[in-house]
Tab-separated table of N, CA and C in Angstrom:
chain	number	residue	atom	x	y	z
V	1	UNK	N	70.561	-51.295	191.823
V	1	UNK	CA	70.966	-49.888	191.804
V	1	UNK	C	71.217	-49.462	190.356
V	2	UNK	N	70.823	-47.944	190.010
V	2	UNK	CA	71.167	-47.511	188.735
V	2	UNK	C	71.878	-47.537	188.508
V	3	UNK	N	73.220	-47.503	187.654
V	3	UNK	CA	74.221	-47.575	187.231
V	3	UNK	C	74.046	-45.620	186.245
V	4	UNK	N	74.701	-44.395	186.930
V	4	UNK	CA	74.684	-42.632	186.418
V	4	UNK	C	75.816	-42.796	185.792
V	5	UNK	N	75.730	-41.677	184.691
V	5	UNK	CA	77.245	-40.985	184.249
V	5	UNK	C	77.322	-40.322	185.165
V	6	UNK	N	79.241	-40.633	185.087
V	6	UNK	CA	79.652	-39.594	185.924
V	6	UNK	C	80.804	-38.779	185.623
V	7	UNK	N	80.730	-37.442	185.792
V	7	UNK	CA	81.676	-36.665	184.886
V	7	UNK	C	82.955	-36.903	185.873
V	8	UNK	N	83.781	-36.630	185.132
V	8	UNK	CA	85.319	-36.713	185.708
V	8	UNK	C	85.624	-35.053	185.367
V	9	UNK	N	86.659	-35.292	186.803
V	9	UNK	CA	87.603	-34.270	186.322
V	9	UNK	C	89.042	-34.405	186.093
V	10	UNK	N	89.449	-33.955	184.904
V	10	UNK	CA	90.735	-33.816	184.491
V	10	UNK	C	91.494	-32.252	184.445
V	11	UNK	N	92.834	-32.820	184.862
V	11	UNK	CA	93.389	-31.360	184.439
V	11	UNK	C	94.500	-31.346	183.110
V	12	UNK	N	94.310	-30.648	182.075
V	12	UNK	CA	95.453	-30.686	180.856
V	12	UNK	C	96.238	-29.487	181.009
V	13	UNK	N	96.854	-29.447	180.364
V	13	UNK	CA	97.776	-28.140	180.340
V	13	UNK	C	97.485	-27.790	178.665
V	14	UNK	N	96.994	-26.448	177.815
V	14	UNK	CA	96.894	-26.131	176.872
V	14	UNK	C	98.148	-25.160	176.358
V	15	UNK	N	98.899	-25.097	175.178
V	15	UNK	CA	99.698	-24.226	174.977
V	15	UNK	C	98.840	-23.209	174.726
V	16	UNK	N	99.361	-21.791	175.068
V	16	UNK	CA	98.583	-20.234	175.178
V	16	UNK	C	97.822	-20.300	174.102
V	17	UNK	N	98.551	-20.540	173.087
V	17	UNK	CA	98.172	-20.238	171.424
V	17	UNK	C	96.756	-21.284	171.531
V	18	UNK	N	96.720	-22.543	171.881
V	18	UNK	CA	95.632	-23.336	171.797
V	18	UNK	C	94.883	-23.026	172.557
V	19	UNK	N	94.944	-22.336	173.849
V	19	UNK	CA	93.822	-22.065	174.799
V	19	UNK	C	92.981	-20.601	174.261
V	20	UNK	N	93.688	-20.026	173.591
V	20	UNK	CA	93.128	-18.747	172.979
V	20	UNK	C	92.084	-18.965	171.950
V	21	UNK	N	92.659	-19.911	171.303
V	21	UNK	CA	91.449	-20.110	170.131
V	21	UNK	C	90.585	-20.933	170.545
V	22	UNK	N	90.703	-22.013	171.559
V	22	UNK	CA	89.596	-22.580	171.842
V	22	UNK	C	88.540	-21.657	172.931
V	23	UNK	N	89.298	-20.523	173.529
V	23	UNK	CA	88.211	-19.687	173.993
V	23	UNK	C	87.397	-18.878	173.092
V	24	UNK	N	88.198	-18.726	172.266
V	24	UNK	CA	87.639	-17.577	170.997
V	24	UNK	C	86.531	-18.477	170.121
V	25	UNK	N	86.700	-19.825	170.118
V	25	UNK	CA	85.728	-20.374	169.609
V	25	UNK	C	84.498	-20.724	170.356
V	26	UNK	N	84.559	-20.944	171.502
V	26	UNK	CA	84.225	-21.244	172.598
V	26	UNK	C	82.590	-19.757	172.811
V	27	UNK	N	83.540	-18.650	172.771
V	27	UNK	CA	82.786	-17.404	172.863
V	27	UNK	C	81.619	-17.073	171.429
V	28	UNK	N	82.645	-17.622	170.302
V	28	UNK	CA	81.912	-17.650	169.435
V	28	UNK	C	80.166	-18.874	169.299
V	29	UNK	N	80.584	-19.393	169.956
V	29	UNK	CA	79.349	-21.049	170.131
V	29	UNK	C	78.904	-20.742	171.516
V	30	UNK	N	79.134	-19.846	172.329
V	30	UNK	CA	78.284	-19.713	173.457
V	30	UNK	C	78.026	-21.031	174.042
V	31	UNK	N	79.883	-21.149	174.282
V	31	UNK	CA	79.744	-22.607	175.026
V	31	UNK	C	80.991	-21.879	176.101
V	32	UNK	N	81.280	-22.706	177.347
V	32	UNK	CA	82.659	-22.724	178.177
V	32	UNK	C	83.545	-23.397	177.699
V	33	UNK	N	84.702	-22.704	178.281
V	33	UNK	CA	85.633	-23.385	177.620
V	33	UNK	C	85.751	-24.969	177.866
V	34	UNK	N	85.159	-25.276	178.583
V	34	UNK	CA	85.325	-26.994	179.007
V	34	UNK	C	83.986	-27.464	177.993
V	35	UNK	N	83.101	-26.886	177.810
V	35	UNK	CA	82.073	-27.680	176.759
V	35	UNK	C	82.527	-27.427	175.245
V	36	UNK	N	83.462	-26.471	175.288
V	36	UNK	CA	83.922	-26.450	173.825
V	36	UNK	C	85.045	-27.317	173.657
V	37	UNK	N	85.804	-28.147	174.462
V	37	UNK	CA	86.866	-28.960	174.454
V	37	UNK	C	86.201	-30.088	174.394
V	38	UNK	N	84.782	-30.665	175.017
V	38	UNK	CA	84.426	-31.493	175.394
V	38	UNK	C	83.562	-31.431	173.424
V	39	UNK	N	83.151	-30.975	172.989
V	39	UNK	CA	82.457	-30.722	171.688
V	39	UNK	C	83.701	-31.155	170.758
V	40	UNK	N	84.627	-30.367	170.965
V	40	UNK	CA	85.963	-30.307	170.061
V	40	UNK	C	86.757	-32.477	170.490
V	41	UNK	N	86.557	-32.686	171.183
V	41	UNK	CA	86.753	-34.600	170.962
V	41	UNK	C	86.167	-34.939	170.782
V	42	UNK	N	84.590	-34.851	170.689
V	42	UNK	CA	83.267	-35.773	170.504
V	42	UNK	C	83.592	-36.019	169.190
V	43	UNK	N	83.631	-34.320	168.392
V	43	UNK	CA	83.167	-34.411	167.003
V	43	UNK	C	84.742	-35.028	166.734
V	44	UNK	N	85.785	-34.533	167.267
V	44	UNK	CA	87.022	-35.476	166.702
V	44	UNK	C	86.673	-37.169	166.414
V	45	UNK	N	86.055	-37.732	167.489
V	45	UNK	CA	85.974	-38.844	167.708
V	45	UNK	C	84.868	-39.656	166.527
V	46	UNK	N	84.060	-38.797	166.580
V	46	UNK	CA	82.297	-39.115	165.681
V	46	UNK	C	83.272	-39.458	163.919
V	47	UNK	N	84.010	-38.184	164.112
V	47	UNK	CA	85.210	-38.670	162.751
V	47	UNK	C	85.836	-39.489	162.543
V	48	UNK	N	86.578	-40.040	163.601
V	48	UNK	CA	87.428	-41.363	163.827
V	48	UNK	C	86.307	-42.573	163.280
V	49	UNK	N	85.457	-42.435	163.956
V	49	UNK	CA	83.980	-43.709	163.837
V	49	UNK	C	83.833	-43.833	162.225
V	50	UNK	N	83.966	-42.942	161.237
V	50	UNK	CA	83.039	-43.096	160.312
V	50	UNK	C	83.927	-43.780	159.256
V	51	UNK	N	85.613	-42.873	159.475
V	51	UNK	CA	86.400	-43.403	158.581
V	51	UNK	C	86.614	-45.490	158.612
């Protein structure tokens, strides 16, 4: 058998102030707000990797 990704779901709680700008950025990149959170740890992470 294949072995798929499989997305999870999580629920976070964002403070207002953080959920605003990640929509506002979000709108700006013509992404949702869950692919702009999901963009916003990758590239956190891709950073972590290099240092």
């Amino acid at each position: 058998m294949e072995k798929k990704d499989v997305n999870l779901v999580k629920s976070i709680r964002f403070p207002r102030e953080l959920n605003e700008k990640i929509q506002k950025s979000a709108e700006k990149e013509t992404r949702t707000f869950s692919a702009q959170v999901i963009h916003i740890i990758k590239t956190y992470y891709e950073l972590q990797e290099k240092k």
